[in-house]
């Protein structure tokens, strides 16, 4: 901070602003909201009815933020309270220092202050009917989408109120870092500011910077007067999507609203529904169970009454929670199930090698991607040597074996000194090459010492829970004040489609829900593809002994992991596991746009089926349990995305051969795609 900003007067004013913003405005909003609830009997009655179940055991059981956010009338009351409390009522000026701003037919030159009052926007009669009336119902049902645009109690833009984030359920906590690096954790049309040095570790950074970047992105990208943030319908749960004639209907919970459209993109993602374990005795268990999703907004780290902590799961999220709890002074036990799971995951060093500053930079090069036997590889002399000759396969195997050895030696599972019994149980069960379990990159240099010296580790199964005790199959009884579940996510359930539609669209479904002749046809396609894959990539026939979780559903049968084979009016974006989701969804969105606009010359249906079956068969061979759904491409991301853009006919992201293979792929590589697409296809 400059010396000029460190004066007593300057800091006193800053403290005054923070104190006032954190007390007066909050108190006024609560006063206004509570007054209107008490002054309107129908509002009071309805909100008490909605909260009767969630608050039935209060204060012994405090409802989760997720539960309260799903209480739709409560959320409507809060929005109406914010609207009539206004926040700061005077105009808050903003200045565009460099670029002119267009407002309707007016051009506002750079340097000219502009501003709008929240009072005027919240009382705009063209947006809010009877604006001076407290009516939570206006936010329910067929709500005017312009109300979200006009609701600005926290202001907007980069100078909006810091307290706004208090309304956003956070997954962040002190030890939560990204799995991507600077220049990769962003989209191509807006750079993320480089975090301060104290928030960086080998170019990886604290997750809070991604949250801030995404919020800024949503606010600053505006189209036809509305930002992306304005266009998001928060607290809206899609319960049903149906197709009739040439139209889709998207319905919300409780029949709150129905959207009708000719085209749909589903982007609900692979990690939206927490996987919470169920144990015998839960009805009598007196300790809370918290999923990794809610850990950041829980009081575990700060609550002295939650001293004994048990963490479940063998992956990166579990490791992060274990480390954070130890650092917070908790007594921590880490339990990884012995049966029914792949065991501990790999936790890799973030350090780079040679010219590469970090591990993610290495993994983001195409030359590294050629070292995996994949149907997505380009057919070159180099890839044919690597995977089609004994010497090449020996080279590939030795490189992977070296990386595996380095990772195990870095942790020194069996030789590390001054560790508690059980530390050796954290050693992964299968080689790194196969990616059969979970894992991630470490961000703390003292991680293994902290875990080894402070954490009690069990590789065992929980037989039951009772009171505040966890019973293990090996007879151990673990006392706990809280269970933290790093147990991942349930398989994506497309509950908003009925069974027939799920099958028709090629989404995962129970085997018994599909006609036997269709199952047999897909089995023939996959068998033929599997024979060809083993001929091309003999390494994939040599899987080691491993835990394998048999699938209980069919795989994804989407062309390119995006498009159903039976319907060209719907696309699925974000349902493939790739190394970099920013880059992944950006390229998928471009492909999906061209697809839905009818710009792509897709191959014949028979060829599409063969390619889908080939992808599924290869994914199962390459990634074992993780590949069963046919959508797992962690090491092949670059070539997968290259293929998408090639089908669209775009080339601006490509580089000279050396850069193409040896320079890490970054977000800015894609910066020219939008203009190239518009030049090629137009902007309609």
XYZ file of C-alpha atoms in Angstrom:
684
model
C 0.000 0.000 0.000
C 1.426 3.430 -0.907
C 2.576 5.603 2.014
C -0.079 8.167 1.072
C -2.741 5.576 1.842
C -1.345 4.768 5.305
C -2.086 8.012 7.126
C -4.092 7.896 10.359
C -6.864 9.979 8.783
C -7.111 7.688 5.740
C -7.212 4.491 7.825
C -9.735 6.013 10.252
C -12.086 6.809 7.375
C -11.663 3.284 6.000
C -12.521 1.836 9.419
C -15.554 4.125 9.645
C -16.829 2.929 6.271
C -16.362 -0.741 7.167
C -17.995 -0.293 10.573
C -20.927 1.608 9.171
C -21.445 -0.761 6.260
C -21.243 -3.802 8.527
C -23.629 -2.519 11.184
C -25.965 0.324 10.217
C -27.017 -0.960 6.796
C -27.450 -4.516 8.083
C -29.465 -3.344 11.087
C -31.711 -1.173 8.915
C -32.395 -4.026 6.488
C -33.312 -6.339 9.364
C -35.504 -3.621 10.928
C -37.372 -2.999 7.688
C -37.854 -6.685 6.896
C -39.013 -7.660 10.394
C -41.398 -4.685 10.500
C -43.104 -5.704 7.258
C -43.355 -9.341 8.386
C -45.082 -8.271 11.619
C -47.233 -5.656 9.887
C -48.568 -8.106 7.266
C -50.372 -11.066 8.816
C -50.443 -13.093 5.580
C -46.671 -12.712 5.169
C -46.063 -13.735 8.772
C -48.356 -16.760 8.492
C -46.864 -17.993 5.231
C -43.225 -17.668 6.299
C -43.926 -19.403 9.619
C -45.588 -22.279 7.775
C -42.630 -22.628 5.404
C -40.072 -22.564 8.223
C -41.971 -24.848 10.602
C -40.158 -27.999 9.429
C -36.627 -26.599 8.978
C -36.758 -24.842 12.374
C -38.569 -27.615 14.268
C -35.492 -28.579 16.315
C -33.935 -25.115 16.606
C -31.635 -24.240 18.375
C -30.419 -27.808 18.928
C -30.274 -28.320 15.177
C -29.493 -25.272 13.049
C -30.810 -25.640 9.483
C -28.139 -25.541 6.797
C -27.760 -22.599 4.460
C -28.743 -24.893 1.585
C -32.041 -25.674 3.353
C -32.804 -22.014 3.954
C -31.922 -21.121 0.376
C -34.448 -23.699 -0.818
C -37.168 -21.997 1.271
C -38.568 -19.957 -1.580
C -40.911 -17.683 0.332
C -38.155 -16.825 2.811
C -35.899 -15.867 -0.082
C -38.678 -13.736 -1.576
C -39.149 -11.972 1.786
C -35.407 -11.270 1.981
C -35.353 -9.827 -1.545
C -38.352 -7.633 -0.807
C -36.737 -6.463 2.426
C -33.544 -5.565 0.571
C -35.591 -3.732 -2.049
C -37.375 -1.490 0.469
C -34.364 -1.006 2.751
C -32.507 0.370 -0.311
C -28.981 0.274 1.112
C -27.210 3.505 0.104
C -29.902 5.799 -1.325
C -27.816 8.552 -2.900
C -26.258 8.209 -6.331
C -23.020 6.230 -6.444
C -20.954 7.739 -9.264
C -18.851 5.620 -11.593
C -16.341 6.733 -14.212
C -15.135 4.850 -17.264
C -11.552 6.137 -17.521
C -10.633 4.924 -21.003
C -13.582 3.748 -23.083
C -16.808 5.527 -24.056
C -20.101 4.033 -22.843
C -23.175 3.747 -25.024
C -26.550 4.191 -23.326
C -29.397 3.784 -25.812
C -28.692 6.478 -28.435
C -26.260 8.470 -26.248
C -22.484 8.125 -26.181
C -20.965 9.014 -22.804
C -17.312 10.050 -23.221
C -14.536 8.639 -21.025
C -14.053 10.445 -17.735
C -17.689 11.583 -17.378
C -19.231 10.508 -14.035
C -22.504 8.596 -14.235
C -24.662 7.166 -11.486
C -28.069 5.893 -10.433
C -29.857 5.781 -7.097
C -30.981 2.448 -5.642
C -34.087 4.260 -4.365
C -35.153 5.149 -7.913
C -34.320 1.730 -9.331
C -36.161 -0.114 -6.550
C -39.248 2.059 -7.009
C -39.351 2.000 -10.818
C -43.060 1.485 -11.577
C -42.279 0.050 -15.011
C -40.491 -2.826 -13.277
C -42.137 -3.148 -9.842
C -45.929 -3.002 -9.767
C -47.050 -0.952 -6.733
C -43.414 -0.424 -5.682
C -44.193 0.976 -2.220
C -46.079 -2.184 -1.219
C -44.164 -4.974 0.556
C -45.082 -7.967 -1.604
C -42.789 -11.030 -1.498
C -45.148 -12.702 -3.949
C -43.810 -10.492 -6.739
C -40.615 -12.620 -6.684
C -42.501 -15.905 -7.125
C -44.223 -17.486 -10.104
C -44.067 -15.546 -13.369
C -41.652 -12.955 -11.977
C -40.531 -10.048 -14.131
C -36.856 -10.789 -14.995
C -36.111 -7.042 -14.989
C -36.619 -7.040 -11.215
C -33.320 -8.892 -10.784
C -31.608 -6.255 -12.916
C -33.085 -3.407 -10.874
C -32.368 -4.926 -7.464
C -29.121 -3.187 -6.470
C -29.007 -2.873 -2.659
C -25.289 -3.704 -2.811
C -24.638 -1.564 -5.883
C -23.000 -3.256 -8.885
C -19.642 -3.683 -10.545
C -16.162 -3.797 -9.051
C -17.124 -1.284 -6.321
C -20.179 -3.190 -5.101
C -20.583 -3.886 -1.389
C -18.186 -6.491 0.012
C -21.039 -7.851 2.117
C -22.779 -9.118 -0.987
C -20.603 -12.218 -0.794
C -22.242 -13.058 2.529
C -25.342 -14.028 0.549
C -23.413 -16.418 -1.671
C -22.906 -19.908 -0.181
C -19.130 -20.222 -0.166
C -17.086 -23.346 -0.548
C -13.916 -21.486 0.301
C -11.882 -21.772 3.478
C -8.288 -20.853 4.433
C -6.720 -24.006 2.959
C -8.806 -24.097 -0.232
C -6.659 -23.622 -3.336
C -7.342 -24.065 -7.033
C -6.156 -27.009 -9.100
C -5.297 -24.670 -11.986
C -2.732 -21.934 -12.397
C -2.596 -18.261 -13.356
C -3.509 -17.889 -17.023
C -5.491 -21.128 -17.061
C -8.209 -20.405 -14.497
C -10.034 -17.910 -16.690
C -11.955 -17.496 -19.931
C -10.338 -16.114 -23.042
C -12.325 -12.851 -23.217
C -11.385 -11.558 -19.764
C -8.117 -11.997 -17.905
C -8.015 -12.680 -14.193
C -5.739 -10.258 -12.293
C -2.657 -12.005 -10.961
C -3.141 -12.728 -7.228
C -0.646 -11.279 -4.731
C 2.478 -13.306 -4.121
C 1.281 -14.490 -0.706
C -1.711 -16.163 -2.390
C 0.441 -18.053 -4.914
C 2.229 -21.380 -4.722
C 3.974 -22.493 -7.920
C 1.429 -20.398 -9.869
C -1.541 -22.089 -8.152
C -3.637 -19.666 -6.141
C -6.250 -19.419 -3.414
C -9.733 -20.313 -4.598
C -11.205 -17.005 -3.427
C -9.646 -15.352 -6.488
C -11.601 -17.634 -8.818
C -14.817 -16.737 -6.988
C -14.106 -13.029 -7.357
C -13.176 -13.483 -11.020
C -16.376 -15.359 -11.883
C -18.511 -12.756 -10.087
C -16.782 -9.962 -11.986
C -17.180 -11.850 -15.253
C -20.931 -12.216 -14.688
C -21.307 -8.542 -13.847
C -19.193 -7.063 -16.641
C -20.437 -9.130 -19.590
C -23.556 -7.373 -20.782
C -25.730 -8.067 -23.794
C -28.779 -6.013 -24.800
C -28.699 -4.133 -21.519
C -28.541 -7.161 -19.224
C -25.450 -8.658 -17.628
C -24.940 -12.406 -17.353
C -25.622 -11.983 -13.645
C -28.983 -10.372 -14.451
C -29.879 -13.342 -16.638
C -29.315 -15.962 -13.937
C -32.467 -17.091 -12.144
C -31.196 -17.798 -8.649
C -33.056 -20.109 -6.254
C -34.844 -21.712 -9.198
C -34.864 -25.493 -9.236
C -35.674 -27.154 -12.556
C -38.010 -30.057 -11.829
C -39.142 -31.098 -15.285
C -38.040 -30.718 -18.913
C -40.390 -32.043 -21.570
C -40.575 -31.859 -25.346
C -43.773 -31.569 -27.329
C -43.808 -31.062 -31.074
C -41.015 -28.529 -31.779
C -40.802 -26.983 -28.341
C -39.180 -27.673 -24.983
C -40.851 -26.768 -21.703
C -38.638 -26.141 -18.653
C -40.623 -26.123 -15.425
C -39.588 -24.914 -11.971
C -40.361 -26.286 -8.529
C -43.893 -25.950 -7.221
C -44.961 -24.870 -10.711
C -43.337 -21.507 -10.037
C -42.563 -20.759 -13.669
C -42.359 -22.403 -17.078
C -39.978 -21.458 -19.882
C -40.747 -22.443 -23.466
C -37.971 -22.627 -26.022
C -36.994 -24.334 -29.245
C -33.466 -25.158 -28.027
C -31.962 -26.150 -24.691
C -28.433 -26.396 -23.290
C -28.151 -28.426 -20.092
C -25.115 -27.400 -18.034
C -25.954 -28.618 -14.533
C -22.522 -30.243 -14.262
C -20.968 -33.376 -12.828
C -20.605 -32.066 -9.262
C -23.943 -30.706 -8.144
C -25.414 -33.348 -5.797
C -23.336 -34.250 -2.717
C -22.728 -37.938 -2.079
C -23.538 -38.376 1.615
C -22.840 -41.778 3.167
C -25.524 -43.559 5.185
C -24.611 -45.703 8.187
C -26.594 -47.845 10.603
C -27.447 -45.879 13.726
C -27.664 -42.437 12.144
C -30.987 -41.826 13.879
C -29.192 -41.951 17.226
C -26.037 -40.141 16.105
C -25.537 -36.866 17.955
C -22.758 -35.299 15.876
C -23.325 -33.282 12.690
C -22.245 -34.625 9.285
C -20.983 -31.977 6.866
C -20.205 -32.497 3.186
C -17.113 -30.957 1.604
C -19.407 -28.567 -0.273
C -20.555 -26.976 2.985
C -17.262 -27.123 4.898
C -16.242 -23.594 3.923
C -19.397 -22.040 5.359
C -19.498 -24.234 8.458
C -18.142 -23.277 11.888
C -15.945 -26.357 12.233
C -12.638 -24.499 12.193
C -13.725 -21.784 14.628
C -16.069 -23.686 16.987
C -14.167 -24.829 20.100
C -16.994 -27.253 20.847
C -16.095 -29.226 17.717
C -12.670 -30.422 18.790
C -12.697 -34.077 17.734
C -13.040 -34.265 13.964
C -13.407 -37.335 11.736
C -12.828 -36.917 8.004
C -14.106 -39.527 5.527
C -12.770 -40.151 2.009
C -9.438 -40.685 0.295
C -9.298 -37.809 -2.179
C -8.059 -34.241 -2.427
C -11.069 -32.665 -0.685
C -10.605 -34.949 2.315
C -6.899 -34.113 2.433
C -7.646 -30.375 2.355
C -10.140 -30.632 5.220
C -7.790 -32.804 7.281
C -4.960 -30.296 6.887
C -7.179 -27.282 7.648
C -8.556 -28.911 10.798
C -5.116 -29.847 12.115
C -3.910 -26.288 11.544
C -6.979 -25.045 13.463
C -5.906 -27.110 16.478
C -8.407 -29.948 16.088
C -7.869 -33.591 17.007
C -8.287 -35.307 13.632
C -8.987 -38.874 12.556
C -8.967 -39.742 8.849
C -11.003 -42.772 7.755
C -10.768 -44.222 4.241
C -13.104 -47.102 3.504
C -11.497 -50.472 2.978
C -14.152 -52.083 0.785
C -16.218 -50.530 -1.969
C -13.679 -47.826 -2.825
C -10.434 -47.317 -4.723
C -8.460 -46.390 -1.601
C -6.292 -43.302 -1.078
C -5.807 -40.980 -4.018
C -2.577 -39.587 -5.426
C -1.499 -36.214 -4.041
C 1.066 -34.749 -6.409
C 3.725 -32.109 -6.015
C 2.875 -28.806 -7.762
C 6.505 -28.220 -8.731
C 7.446 -28.013 -12.384
C 10.502 -29.271 -14.211
C 12.914 -27.681 -16.630
C 11.330 -24.690 -18.364
C 7.921 -25.409 -16.837
C 7.195 -23.437 -13.670
C 4.579 -25.803 -12.284
C 3.137 -29.279 -12.723
C -0.021 -28.004 -14.386
C 2.045 -26.285 -17.072
C 3.611 -29.640 -17.959
C 0.224 -31.332 -18.041
C -1.156 -28.545 -20.241
C 1.232 -29.277 -23.103
C 0.264 -31.483 -25.998
C 3.612 -33.256 -25.881
C 2.705 -34.559 -22.433
C -0.701 -35.623 -23.731
C 0.932 -37.809 -26.385
C 2.266 -39.996 -23.566
C -1.139 -41.489 -22.876
C -2.580 -44.225 -25.136
C -5.643 -42.485 -26.481
C -8.050 -42.594 -29.412
C -7.960 -38.776 -29.340
C -4.297 -38.535 -30.315
C -3.349 -37.218 -33.754
C -1.979 -39.896 -36.067
C 1.681 -38.890 -36.411
C 4.981 -40.711 -36.631
C 5.650 -39.725 -33.020
C 2.388 -41.151 -31.650
C 2.730 -44.266 -33.786
C 6.222 -44.779 -32.347
C 5.071 -44.232 -28.754
C 2.104 -46.581 -28.835
C 2.726 -48.816 -31.815
C 6.254 -50.053 -31.078
C 7.831 -51.949 -28.181
C 10.484 -49.262 -27.692
C 7.861 -46.525 -27.660
C 5.646 -48.315 -25.166
C 8.690 -48.982 -22.993
C 9.481 -45.247 -23.034
C 5.909 -44.333 -22.119
C 5.848 -46.902 -19.340
C 9.145 -45.716 -17.860
C 8.015 -42.067 -17.843
C 4.815 -42.926 -16.002
C 6.654 -45.261 -13.625
C 9.111 -42.464 -12.839
C 6.315 -40.018 -12.034
C 4.633 -42.640 -9.856
C 7.872 -43.380 -7.993
C 8.644 -39.711 -7.452
C 5.204 -39.116 -5.954
C 5.463 -42.060 -3.564
C 9.004 -41.172 -2.540
C 7.985 -37.577 -1.902
C 5.489 -38.759 0.691
C 7.779 -41.565 1.921
C 4.794 -43.546 3.183
C 6.821 -46.374 4.706
C 9.993 -44.624 5.786
C 8.963 -41.205 7.111
C 10.136 -40.619 10.655
C 8.128 -39.418 13.663
C 4.704 -40.278 12.270
C 1.706 -41.859 13.951
C 0.729 -45.449 13.245
C -1.304 -45.761 10.054
C 0.490 -43.152 7.968
C 1.548 -45.861 5.491
C -2.158 -46.522 4.795
C -2.255 -43.350 2.674
C -0.188 -44.977 -0.094
C -2.271 -45.283 -3.309
C -3.283 -48.795 -4.343
C -2.926 -48.527 -8.123
C -0.235 -46.878 -10.281
C -0.582 -43.205 -11.172
C -0.964 -44.033 -14.885
C -4.400 -45.630 -14.446
C -6.107 -42.833 -12.479
C -8.472 -45.334 -10.901
C -9.151 -43.204 -7.841
C -9.222 -39.552 -6.948
C -6.371 -37.167 -6.319
C -4.997 -33.719 -6.880
C -2.124 -31.337 -6.346
C -0.709 -30.363 -2.972
C -0.358 -26.709 -2.032
C 1.383 -26.993 1.342
C 5.029 -27.957 1.567
C 4.554 -29.262 5.122
C 1.486 -31.351 4.233
C 2.967 -34.819 4.797
C 4.698 -33.811 8.034
C 1.526 -32.231 9.403
C -0.576 -35.277 8.509
C 1.966 -37.861 9.637
C 2.613 -36.260 13.034
C -0.957 -35.314 13.947
C -3.574 -37.460 12.217
C -4.827 -40.919 13.182
C -5.471 -42.823 9.943
C -7.671 -45.855 9.408
C -8.241 -47.909 6.269
C -11.417 -49.560 7.498
C -15.188 -49.734 7.128
C -17.738 -48.043 9.366
C -20.186 -50.615 10.717
C -22.397 -48.189 12.636
C -22.540 -44.834 14.409
C -24.072 -44.185 17.803
C -24.270 -41.080 19.993
C -20.852 -39.564 19.247
C -19.042 -42.791 18.430
C -18.014 -44.308 15.094
C -17.644 -48.099 15.120
C -15.189 -49.664 12.670
C -15.153 -53.237 11.409
C -11.721 -53.692 12.992
C -13.304 -53.113 16.427
C -11.980 -49.558 16.892
C -14.397 -46.986 18.303
C -13.691 -43.388 17.305
C -15.218 -40.543 19.354
C -16.090 -37.444 17.365
C -17.844 -34.105 17.575
C -18.359 -33.843 13.799
C -17.958 -35.939 10.647
C -16.625 -34.211 7.533
C -17.513 -36.069 4.358
C -14.991 -35.768 1.538
C -17.089 -38.356 -0.236
C -17.478 -36.623 -3.560
C -20.559 -36.306 -5.671
C -23.393 -38.564 -6.654
C -23.628 -39.507 -10.296
C -25.454 -36.807 -12.152
C -29.155 -37.576 -11.975
C -31.209 -36.134 -14.795
C -34.364 -36.239 -12.706
C -35.953 -33.429 -14.690
C -36.313 -35.815 -17.666
C -38.714 -38.714 -17.482
C -37.393 -42.241 -17.963
C -38.290 -42.446 -21.648
C -36.636 -39.115 -22.426
C -33.479 -40.038 -20.510
C -33.106 -43.191 -22.591
C -33.908 -41.381 -25.841
C -31.293 -38.710 -25.237
C -28.534 -41.199 -24.435
C -28.056 -40.135 -20.811
C -27.017 -42.620 -18.094
C -29.959 -44.772 -17.008
C -30.641 -48.142 -15.430
C -29.941 -51.057 -17.754
C -33.428 -52.451 -17.229
C -34.946 -49.216 -18.532
C -33.580 -49.839 -22.030
C -34.865 -52.317 -24.585
C -32.832 -55.530 -24.670
C -32.266 -55.253 -28.426
C -30.827 -51.732 -27.992
C -28.516 -52.896 -25.213
C -27.365 -55.755 -27.431
C -26.684 -53.363 -30.314
C -24.514 -51.110 -28.155
C -22.698 -54.140 -26.770
C -21.784 -55.171 -30.334
C -20.514 -51.690 -31.136
C -18.417 -51.582 -27.952
C -16.974 -55.078 -28.493
C -15.837 -54.206 -32.009
C -14.352 -50.930 -30.758
C -12.590 -52.672 -27.876
C -10.819 -55.132 -30.179
C -9.518 -52.262 -32.304
C -8.408 -50.288 -29.222
C -6.406 -53.197 -27.823
C -4.769 -53.688 -31.215
C -3.782 -50.011 -31.380
C -2.856 -49.627 -27.700
C -1.597 -52.926 -26.230
C -0.722 -51.180 -22.940
C -4.420 -50.948 -22.131
C -4.707 -54.737 -21.987
C -2.321 -54.834 -19.018
C -4.390 -53.254 -16.238
C -3.067 -54.141 -12.768
C -5.110 -55.766 -10.035
C -7.398 -53.043 -8.773
C -10.707 -52.247 -7.171
C -13.299 -51.944 -9.897
C -16.711 -50.489 -9.294
C -19.161 -52.051 -11.706
C -21.536 -49.497 -13.194
C -25.233 -49.556 -12.325
C -26.159 -47.391 -15.315
C -25.408 -47.172 -18.988
C -22.626 -44.742 -20.034
C -23.136 -41.377 -21.687
C -24.026 -41.907 -25.335
C -23.508 -38.368 -26.539
C -21.596 -37.504 -29.692
C -18.440 -35.651 -28.623
C -19.787 -35.874 -25.072
C -22.287 -33.126 -25.971
C -24.932 -34.092 -28.532
C -27.669 -36.731 -28.352
C -27.913 -38.980 -31.391
C -31.671 -38.568 -31.528
C -32.292 -34.828 -31.170
C -30.499 -31.774 -32.578
C -32.389 -29.252 -30.420
C -30.608 -29.987 -27.140
C -26.966 -30.116 -26.042
C -25.146 -31.061 -22.833
C -22.172 -28.900 -21.829
C -19.825 -29.667 -18.945
C -20.466 -33.396 -18.609
C -16.969 -34.565 -19.519
C -14.130 -34.736 -16.993
C -11.311 -32.634 -18.426
C -8.204 -31.151 -16.818
C -9.275 -27.511 -17.220
C -12.988 -26.770 -17.013
C -12.632 -23.125 -18.057
C -11.071 -24.110 -21.358
C -13.267 -27.177 -21.632
C -16.646 -25.475 -21.340
C -15.543 -22.591 -23.552
C -14.736 -24.942 -26.429
C -17.800 -27.076 -25.770
C -19.990 -23.964 -25.786
C -18.619 -22.964 -29.199
C -19.244 -26.449 -30.587
C -22.736 -26.563 -29.046
C -23.585 -23.156 -30.537
C -22.614 -24.297 -34.025
C -24.437 -27.579 -33.483
C -27.713 -25.996 -32.336
C -27.518 -23.438 -35.159
C -27.199 -26.221 -37.713
C -23.724 -25.138 -38.825
C -22.040 -28.537 -38.433
C -21.882 -31.269 -41.035
C -22.136 -34.250 -38.703
C -21.319 -37.760 -39.933
C -24.029 -40.331 -40.600
C -25.852 -41.779 -37.593
C -24.063 -45.119 -37.958
C -20.678 -43.384 -37.791
C -21.768 -41.351 -34.772
C -22.758 -44.561 -32.969
C -19.402 -46.132 -33.775
C -17.535 -43.102 -32.426
C -19.617 -42.996 -29.247
C -19.024 -46.715 -28.653
C -15.312 -46.274 -29.348
C -15.075 -43.461 -26.802
C -16.878 -45.520 -24.164
C -14.804 -48.653 -24.794
C -11.552 -46.695 -24.699
C -12.515 -44.759 -21.548
C -13.286 -48.003 -19.719
C -9.939 -49.510 -20.701
C -7.888 -46.397 -20.040
C -9.339 -45.192 -16.737
C -10.867 -48.349 -15.224
C -13.635 -47.438 -12.724
C -13.428 -43.723 -13.508
C -13.902 -44.449 -17.198
C -17.067 -46.513 -16.936
C -19.346 -43.652 -17.977
C -17.277 -42.899 -21.084
C -16.742 -39.224 -20.247
C -13.321 -39.174 -18.544
C -10.563 -37.337 -20.486
C -8.187 -35.831 -17.863
C -4.930 -36.268 -19.814
C -6.460 -35.894 -23.279
C -8.152 -32.513 -22.805
C -6.107 -30.617 -25.400
C -6.681 -33.105 -28.196
C -10.352 -33.523 -27.288
C -10.892 -29.759 -27.493
C -8.808 -29.492 -30.677
C -11.165 -32.021 -32.225
C -14.228 -29.984 -31.275
C -12.831 -26.799 -32.800
C -11.696 -28.658 -35.914
C -15.275 -29.846 -36.509
C -16.460 -26.233 -36.228
C -13.773 -25.213 -38.701
C -11.838 -22.880 -36.378
C -8.041 -22.578 -36.424
C -7.030 -19.344 -34.698
C -6.053 -21.219 -31.530
C -3.421 -23.283 -33.332
C 0.294 -22.430 -33.150
C 3.469 -23.367 -34.954
C 4.485 -26.977 -34.424
C 6.923 -26.272 -31.570
C 4.527 -24.053 -29.640
C 1.664 -26.386 -30.458
C 3.355 -29.289 -28.708
C 5.651 -27.743 -26.101
C 4.033 -24.493 -24.898
C 1.306 -24.930 -22.238
C -2.198 -24.204 -23.461
C -3.640 -21.061 -21.913
C -6.965 -19.300 -21.983
C -5.676 -16.547 -24.253
C -5.000 -19.114 -26.986
C -8.768 -19.089 -27.556
C -9.145 -15.300 -27.640
C -9.595 -15.127 -31.418
C -12.269 -17.830 -31.698
C -15.274 -15.552 -31.238
C -14.320 -13.218 -34.074
C -13.283 -16.151 -36.248
C -16.647 -17.812 -35.629
C -18.598 -14.643 -36.454
C -16.575 -14.141 -39.641
C -17.278 -17.716 -40.684
C -20.920 -18.088 -39.632
C -22.275 -14.633 -38.821
C -23.623 -13.443 -35.463
C -27.292 -14.325 -35.706
